Amino acid sequence: MLDQIKIVKPTEIEKNSMAIITKELGDRTFPPLEEPIVKRCIHTSADFDYADNLVFSESAVEKALEAIRNGASIVTDTRMAASGVNKRRLAEFGGQVHCFMDHEDVAKEAKERGCTRAVVCMERGSKIEGPVIFAIGNAPTALIHLYELIREGKADPVLVIGVPVGFVNVIESKELFIGSEISHIIAKGRKGGSNIAAAICNALIYQA
């Protein structure tokens, strides 16, 4: 069995993977700015469902790219998502990644208020100056509260990446954004995750 495995150089793994993805997508086509995002989600997950379940609001990618070039911050709902974003490349544009979930004062405030840390984190993120992209890959509670903050005029993100994974309020939280005037990239259904949130952020950063 081992003699049937072809050794591939690390630098060629991603290139070869993308070639396989392109081949297996066959005749499927996507808008030029959306295609790298779809393919990176597939590359990250080995799940071709992302060719069908990603929803892009009008000009969402264009707005995000302009914001990144102008030093946008990215706010994530998990440390895992934050770790997966290419911070070095983002910093070349003057941007930073923020995740408040493991801050002690966030946990304390959430306990005192009787809410989740995700709620407090979205409020912290909404106070960051300059253009902000929210990337939600885990907590539907975060996505729901972010929607409320936007509706109340307390948050004005350039883009909302809504890809929480799971079963409780996951679909419902995503559907708040689909068809709304809020700029968004949403993964319909139950699928998603912190790795997908980071993948979408990186696909945007690499295009910028």
PDB file of C-alpha atoms in Angstrom:
ATOM      1  CA  MET A   1       0.000   0.000   0.000  1.00  0.00           C
ATOM      2  CA  LEU A   2       2.771   2.466   0.893  1.00  0.00           C
ATOM      3  CA  ASP A   3       4.409   2.072  -2.497  1.00  0.00           C
ATOM      4  CA  GLN A   4       1.196   3.370  -4.095  1.00  0.00           C
ATOM      5  CA  ILE A   5       1.337   6.679  -2.235  1.00  0.00           C
ATOM      6  CA  LYS A   6       2.886   9.514  -4.194  1.00  0.00           C
ATOM      7  CA  ILE A   7       5.013  11.856  -2.098  1.00  0.00           C
ATOM      8  CA  VAL A   8       4.018  15.477  -2.714  1.00  0.00           C
ATOM      9  CA  LYS A   9       6.111  18.468  -1.705  1.00  0.00           C
ATOM     10  CA  PRO A  10       4.437  20.727   0.888  1.00  0.00           C
ATOM     11  CA  THR A  11       4.461  23.636  -1.550  1.00  0.00           C
ATOM     12  CA  GLU A  12       2.512  21.601  -4.084  1.00  0.00           C
ATOM     13  CA  ILE A  13      -0.189  20.153  -1.821  1.00  0.00           C
ATOM     14  CA  GLU A  14      -2.527  23.153  -1.963  1.00  0.00           C
ATOM     15  CA  LYS A  15      -1.936  23.642  -5.689  1.00  0.00           C
ATOM     16  CA  ASN A  16      -2.735  20.004  -6.398  1.00  0.00           C
ATOM     17  CA  SER A  17      -5.760  20.094  -4.093  1.00  0.00           C
ATOM     18  CA  MET A  18      -7.185  23.116  -5.887  1.00  0.00           C
ATOM     19  CA  ALA A  19      -6.638  21.388  -9.228  1.00  0.00           C
ATOM     20  CA  ILE A  20      -8.590  18.359  -8.001  1.00  0.00           C
ATOM     21  CA  ILE A  21     -11.394  20.608  -6.721  1.00  0.00           C
ATOM     22  CA  THR A  22     -11.591  22.425 -10.060  1.00  0.00           C
ATOM     23  CA  LYS A  23     -11.725  19.127 -11.918  1.00  0.00           C
ATOM     24  CA  GLU A  24     -14.435  17.667  -9.700  1.00  0.00           C
ATOM     25  CA  LEU A  25     -16.548  20.813  -9.975  1.00  0.00           C
ATOM     26  CA  GLY A  26     -16.648  20.126 -13.695  1.00  0.00           C
ATOM     27  CA  ASP A  27     -18.688  22.662 -15.622  1.00  0.00           C
ATOM     28  CA  ARG A  28     -19.796  24.546 -12.515  1.00  0.00           C
ATOM     29  CA  THR A  29     -18.992  28.248 -12.741  1.00  0.00           C
ATOM     30  CA  PHE A  30     -19.071  31.002 -10.135  1.00  0.00           C
ATOM     31  CA  PRO A  31     -18.648  34.794 -10.217  1.00  0.00           C
ATOM     32  CA  PRO A  32     -14.894  35.492 -10.385  1.00  0.00           C
ATOM     33  CA  LEU A  33     -14.619  37.063  -6.922  1.00  0.00           C
ATOM     34  CA  GLU A  34     -16.756  34.379  -5.284  1.00  0.00           C
ATOM     35  CA  GLU A  35     -15.012  31.382  -6.858  1.00  0.00           C
ATOM     36  CA  PRO A  36     -11.858  31.494  -4.668  1.00  0.00           C
ATOM     37  CA  ILE A  37     -14.050  31.603  -1.555  1.00  0.00           C
ATOM     38  CA  VAL A  38     -16.120  28.604  -2.618  1.00  0.00           C
ATOM     39  CA  LYS A  39     -13.013  26.612  -3.495  1.00  0.00           C
ATOM     40  CA  ARG A  40     -11.200  27.462  -0.259  1.00  0.00           C
ATOM     41  CA  CYS A  41     -14.210  26.326   1.771  1.00  0.00           C
ATOM     42  CA  ILE A  42     -14.205  23.047  -0.137  1.00  0.00           C
ATOM     43  CA  HIS A  43     -10.432  22.766   0.283  1.00  0.00           C
ATOM     44  CA  THR A  44     -10.736  23.287   4.043  1.00  0.00           C
ATOM     45  CA  SER A  45     -13.569  20.812   4.556  1.00  0.00           C
ATOM     46  CA  ALA A  46     -13.380  18.379   1.599  1.00  0.00           C
ATOM     47  CA  ASP A  47     -17.126  19.057   1.364  1.00  0.00           C
ATOM     48  CA  PHE A  48     -18.462  19.971  -2.062  1.00  0.00           C
ATOM     49  CA  ASP A  49     -21.792  21.070  -0.566  1.00  0.00           C
ATOM     50  CA  TYR A  50     -20.214  24.497  -0.180  1.00  0.00           C
ATOM     51  CA  ALA A  51     -20.530  24.899  -3.937  1.00  0.00           C
ATOM     52  CA  ASP A  52     -24.277  25.154  -3.330  1.00  0.00           C
ATOM     53  CA  ASN A  53     -24.841  26.412   0.190  1.00  0.00           C
ATOM     54  CA  LEU A  54     -22.824  29.639   0.241  1.00  0.00           C
ATOM     55  CA  VAL A  55     -24.992  32.738  -0.154  1.00  0.00           C
ATOM     56  CA  PHE A  56     -23.392  36.051  -1.135  1.00  0.00           C
ATOM     57  CA  SER A  57     -25.270  39.319  -0.865  1.00  0.00           C
ATOM     58  CA  GLU A  58     -24.815  41.758  -3.733  1.00  0.00           C
ATOM     59  CA  SER A  59     -21.296  43.250  -3.882  1.00  0.00           C
ATOM     60  CA  ALA A  60     -20.398  41.593  -0.561  1.00  0.00           C
ATOM     61  CA  VAL A  61     -16.965  40.499  -1.745  1.00  0.00           C
ATOM     62  CA  GLU A  62     -16.169  43.818  -3.418  1.00  0.00           C
ATOM     63  CA  LYS A  63     -17.041  45.728  -0.232  1.00  0.00           C
ATOM     64  CA  ALA A  64     -14.984  43.367   1.904  1.00  0.00           C
ATOM     65  CA  LEU A  65     -11.929  43.618  -0.342  1.00  0.00           C
ATOM     66  CA  GLU A  66     -12.038  47.407  -0.259  1.00  0.00           C
ATOM     67  CA  ALA A  67     -12.359  47.338   3.524  1.00  0.00           C
ATOM     68  CA  ILE A  68      -9.420  44.951   3.935  1.00  0.00           C
ATOM     69  CA  ARG A  69      -7.264  47.183   1.743  1.00  0.00           C
ATOM     70  CA  ASN A  70      -8.219  50.029   4.081  1.00  0.00           C
ATOM     71  CA  GLY A  71      -7.112  48.213   7.214  1.00  0.00           C
ATOM     72  CA  ALA A  72     -10.288  46.422   8.286  1.00  0.00           C
ATOM     73  CA  SER A  73     -10.399  44.524  11.566  1.00  0.00           C
ATOM     74  CA  ILE A  74     -11.800  41.000  11.707  1.00  0.00           C
ATOM     75  CA  VAL A  75     -13.794  39.929  14.757  1.00  0.00           C
ATOM     76  CA  THR A  76     -14.287  36.203  15.344  1.00  0.00           C
ATOM     77  CA  ASP A  77     -16.441  34.316  17.840  1.00  0.00           C
ATOM     78  CA  THR A  78     -13.836  31.657  18.603  1.00  0.00           C
ATOM     79  CA  ARG A  79     -10.117  31.547  19.271  1.00  0.00           C
ATOM     80  CA  MET A  80      -9.910  28.711  16.734  1.00  0.00           C
ATOM     81  CA  ALA A  81     -11.230  30.939  13.948  1.00  0.00           C
ATOM     82  CA  ALA A  82      -8.906  33.742  14.995  1.00  0.00           C
ATOM     83  CA  SER A  83      -5.958  31.344  14.941  1.00  0.00           C
ATOM     84  CA  GLY A  84      -6.832  30.227  11.421  1.00  0.00           C
ATOM     85  CA  VAL A  85      -6.856  33.702   9.879  1.00  0.00           C
ATOM     86  CA  ASN A  86      -3.609  34.754   8.210  1.00  0.00           C
ATOM     87  CA  LYS A  87      -2.806  37.636  10.542  1.00  0.00           C
ATOM     88  CA  ARG A  88       0.521  38.422   8.894  1.00  0.00           C
ATOM     89  CA  ARG A  89      -1.105  39.020   5.524  1.00  0.00           C
ATOM     90  CA  LEU A  90      -3.929  41.014   7.099  1.00  0.00           C
ATOM     91  CA  ALA A  91      -1.401  43.156   8.967  1.00  0.00           C
ATOM     92  CA  GLU A  92       0.178  44.126   5.643  1.00  0.00           C
ATOM     93  CA  PHE A  93      -2.999  46.150   5.055  1.00  0.00           C
ATOM     94  CA  GLY A  94      -3.012  47.494   8.613  1.00  0.00           C
ATOM     95  CA  GLY A  95      -5.727  45.144   9.888  1.00  0.00           C
ATOM     96  CA  GLN A  96      -5.957  43.027  13.029  1.00  0.00           C
ATOM     97  CA  VAL A  97      -7.905  39.994  14.205  1.00  0.00           C
ATOM     98  CA  HIS A  98      -9.871  40.291  17.439  1.00  0.00           C
ATOM     99  CA  CYS A  99     -11.436  37.581  19.585  1.00  0.00           C
ATOM    100  CA  PHE A 100     -12.752  38.462  23.022  1.00  0.00           C
ATOM    101  CA  MET A 101     -14.160  35.068  24.000  1.00  0.00           C
ATOM    102  CA  ASP A 102     -11.396  34.090  26.413  1.00  0.00           C
ATOM    103  CA  HIS A 103     -11.055  37.492  28.089  1.00  0.00           C
ATOM    104  CA  GLU A 104     -11.685  37.242  31.832  1.00  0.00           C
ATOM    105  CA  ASP A 105     -13.682  40.473  31.937  1.00  0.00           C
ATOM    106  CA  VAL A 106     -15.951  39.164  29.178  1.00  0.00           C
ATOM    107  CA  ALA A 107     -16.725  36.020  31.164  1.00  0.00           C
ATOM    108  CA  LYS A 108     -17.363  38.112  34.277  1.00  0.00           C
ATOM    109  CA  GLU A 109     -19.697  40.517  32.474  1.00  0.00           C
ATOM    110  CA  ALA A 110     -21.615  37.667  30.829  1.00  0.00           C
ATOM    111  CA  LYS A 111     -22.134  35.995  34.212  1.00  0.00           C
ATOM    112  CA  GLU A 112     -23.305  39.228  35.834  1.00  0.00           C
ATOM    113  CA  ARG A 113     -25.741  39.941  33.007  1.00  0.00           C
ATOM    114  CA  GLY A 114     -26.948  36.364  32.676  1.00  0.00           C
ATOM    115  CA  CYS A 115     -26.058  36.177  28.983  1.00  0.00           C
ATOM    116  CA  THR A 116     -23.521  34.294  26.899  1.00  0.00           C
ATOM    117  CA  ARG A 117     -19.966  35.418  26.305  1.00  0.00           C
ATOM    118  CA  ALA A 118     -20.805  35.513  22.596  1.00  0.00           C
ATOM    119  CA  VAL A 119     -23.283  38.340  23.237  1.00  0.00           C
ATOM    120  CA  VAL A 120     -20.677  40.400  25.089  1.00  0.00           C
ATOM    121  CA  CYS A 121     -18.087  39.703  22.395  1.00  0.00           C
ATOM    122  CA  MET A 122     -20.328  41.034  19.638  1.00  0.00           C
ATOM    123  CA  GLU A 123     -20.859  44.206  21.651  1.00  0.00           C
ATOM    124  CA  ARG A 124     -17.102  44.596  22.116  1.00  0.00           C
ATOM    125  CA  GLY A 125     -16.527  44.056  18.426  1.00  0.00           C
ATOM    126  CA  SER A 126     -19.118  46.640  17.450  1.00  0.00           C
ATOM    127  CA  LYS A 127     -17.131  49.303  19.308  1.00  0.00           C
ATOM    128  CA  ILE A 128     -13.962  48.829  17.268  1.00  0.00           C
ATOM    129  CA  GLU A 129     -13.194  51.902  15.185  1.00  0.00           C
ATOM    130  CA  GLY A 130     -12.807  51.683  11.430  1.00  0.00           C
ATOM    131  CA  PRO A 131     -14.149  49.029   9.046  1.00  0.00           C
ATOM    132  CA  VAL A 132     -14.983  45.706  10.710  1.00  0.00           C
ATOM    133  CA  ILE A 133     -15.732  42.242   9.346  1.00  0.00           C
ATOM    134  CA  PHE A 134     -17.454  39.790  11.689  1.00  0.00           C
ATOM    135  CA  ALA A 135     -16.699  36.106  11.129  1.00  0.00           C
ATOM    136  CA  ILE A 136     -19.049  33.855  13.101  1.00  0.00           C
ATOM    137  CA  GLY A 137     -18.267  30.145  12.842  1.00  0.00           C
ATOM    138  CA  ASN A 138     -19.561  28.640  16.056  1.00  0.00           C
ATOM    139  CA  ALA A 139     -22.199  30.505  18.059  1.00  0.00           C
ATOM    140  CA  PRO A 140     -25.634  31.217  16.555  1.00  0.00           C
ATOM    141  CA  THR A 141     -26.175  33.363  19.650  1.00  0.00           C
ATOM    142  CA  ALA A 142     -23.413  35.656  18.395  1.00  0.00           C
ATOM    143  CA  LEU A 143     -24.983  35.892  14.955  1.00  0.00           C
ATOM    144  CA  ILE A 144     -28.437  36.628  16.382  1.00  0.00           C
ATOM    145  CA  HIS A 145     -27.159  39.332  18.734  1.00  0.00           C
ATOM    146  CA  LEU A 146     -25.055  40.882  15.999  1.00  0.00           C
ATOM    147  CA  TYR A 147     -28.195  41.105  13.857  1.00  0.00           C
ATOM    148  CA  GLU A 148     -29.977  42.852  16.737  1.00  0.00           C
ATOM    149  CA  LEU A 149     -27.106  45.305  17.185  1.00  0.00           C
ATOM    150  CA  ILE A 150     -27.161  46.133  13.487  1.00  0.00           C
ATOM    151  CA  ARG A 151     -30.930  46.665  13.492  1.00  0.00           C
ATOM    152  CA  GLU A 152     -30.595  48.940  16.525  1.00  0.00           C
ATOM    153  CA  GLY A 153     -27.887  50.995  14.820  1.00  0.00           C
ATOM    154  CA  LYS A 154     -25.264  49.904  17.342  1.00  0.00           C
ATOM    155  CA  ALA A 155     -23.119  48.012  14.829  1.00  0.00           C
ATOM    156  CA  ASP A 156     -22.288  48.708  11.203  1.00  0.00           C
ATOM    157  CA  PRO A 157     -20.053  45.930   9.856  1.00  0.00           C
ATOM    158  CA  VAL A 158     -18.694  45.964   6.345  1.00  0.00           C
ATOM    159  CA  LEU A 159     -19.441  42.249   6.097  1.00  0.00           C
ATOM    160  CA  VAL A 160     -20.973  39.496   8.214  1.00  0.00           C
ATOM    161  CA  ILE A 161     -19.619  35.994   7.606  1.00  0.00           C
ATOM    162  CA  GLY A 162     -22.266  33.765   9.138  1.00  0.00           C
ATOM    163  CA  VAL A 163     -21.272  30.109   9.189  1.00  0.00           C
ATOM    164  CA  PRO A 164     -22.092  28.711  12.645  1.00  0.00           C
ATOM    165  CA  VAL A 165     -22.356  24.933  12.773  1.00  0.00           C
ATOM    166  CA  GLY A 166     -24.808  22.795  14.712  1.00  0.00           C
ATOM    167  CA  PHE A 167     -28.463  22.133  15.357  1.00  0.00           C
ATOM    168  CA  VAL A 168     -30.013  24.671  17.761  1.00  0.00           C
ATOM    169  CA  ASN A 169     -30.930  28.051  16.205  1.00  0.00           C
ATOM    170  CA  VAL A 170     -28.211  27.613  13.582  1.00  0.00           C
ATOM    171  CA  ILE A 171     -30.441  27.715  10.500  1.00  0.00           C
ATOM    172  CA  GLU A 172     -32.671  30.392  12.014  1.00  0.00           C
ATOM    173  CA  SER A 173     -29.734  32.681  12.831  1.00  0.00           C
ATOM    174  CA  LYS A 174     -28.449  32.459   9.276  1.00  0.00           C
ATOM    175  CA  GLU A 175     -31.834  33.141   7.728  1.00  0.00           C
ATOM    176  CA  LEU A 176     -31.986  36.488   9.533  1.00  0.00           C
ATOM    177  CA  PHE A 177     -29.327  37.726   7.111  1.00  0.00           C
ATOM    178  CA  ILE A 178     -30.255  35.998   3.862  1.00  0.00           C
ATOM    179  CA  GLY A 179     -32.159  38.475   1.729  1.00  0.00           C
ATOM    180  CA  SER A 180     -31.489  41.342   4.151  1.00  0.00           C
ATOM    181  CA  GLU A 181     -29.771  44.603   3.283  1.00  0.00           C
ATOM    182  CA  ILE A 182     -26.835  43.620   5.506  1.00  0.00           C
ATOM    183  CA  SER A 183     -23.725  42.678   3.520  1.00  0.00           C
ATOM    184  CA  HIS A 184     -23.170  38.970   4.141  1.00  0.00           C
ATOM    185  CA  ILE A 185     -21.678  35.628   3.213  1.00  0.00           C
ATOM    186  CA  ILE A 186     -23.787  32.884   4.749  1.00  0.00           C
ATOM    187  CA  ALA A 187     -23.559  29.087   4.652  1.00  0.00           C
ATOM    188  CA  LYS A 188     -27.135  27.859   4.436  1.00  0.00           C
ATOM    189  CA  GLY A 189     -28.183  24.948   6.610  1.00  0.00           C
ATOM    190  CA  ARG A 190     -26.396  23.302   9.514  1.00  0.00           C
ATOM    191  CA  LYS A 191     -22.889  23.194   8.087  1.00  0.00           C
ATOM    192  CA  GLY A 192     -20.102  25.620   8.857  1.00  0.00           C
ATOM    193  CA  GLY A 193     -17.582  25.971  11.649  1.00  0.00           C
ATOM    194  CA  SER A 194     -14.619  28.018  12.796  1.00  0.00           C
ATOM    195  CA  ASN A 195     -12.454  26.499  10.069  1.00  0.00           C
ATOM    196  CA  ILE A 196     -14.915  27.671   7.402  1.00  0.00           C
ATOM    197  CA  ALA A 197     -15.085  31.156   8.922  1.00  0.00           C
ATOM    198  CA  ALA A 198     -11.288  31.381   8.801  1.00  0.00           C
ATOM    199  CA  ALA A 199     -11.195  29.969   5.264  1.00  0.00           C
ATOM    200  CA  ILE A 200     -13.553  32.671   3.998  1.00  0.00           C
ATOM    201  CA  CYS A 201     -11.504  35.377   5.739  1.00  0.00           C
ATOM    202  CA  ASN A 202      -8.304  34.066   4.166  1.00  0.00           C
ATOM    203  CA  ALA A 203      -9.844  33.823   0.724  1.00  0.00           C
ATOM    204  CA  LEU A 204     -10.763  37.491   1.008  1.00  0.00           C
ATOM    205  CA  ILE A 205      -7.343  38.488   2.356  1.00  0.00           C
ATOM    206  CA  TYR A 206      -5.518  36.634  -0.427  1.00  0.00           C
ATOM    207  CA  GLN A 207      -7.651  38.334  -3.080  1.00  0.00           C
ATOM    208  CA  ALA A 208      -7.043  41.741  -1.547  1.00  0.00           C
TER     209      ALA A 208
END
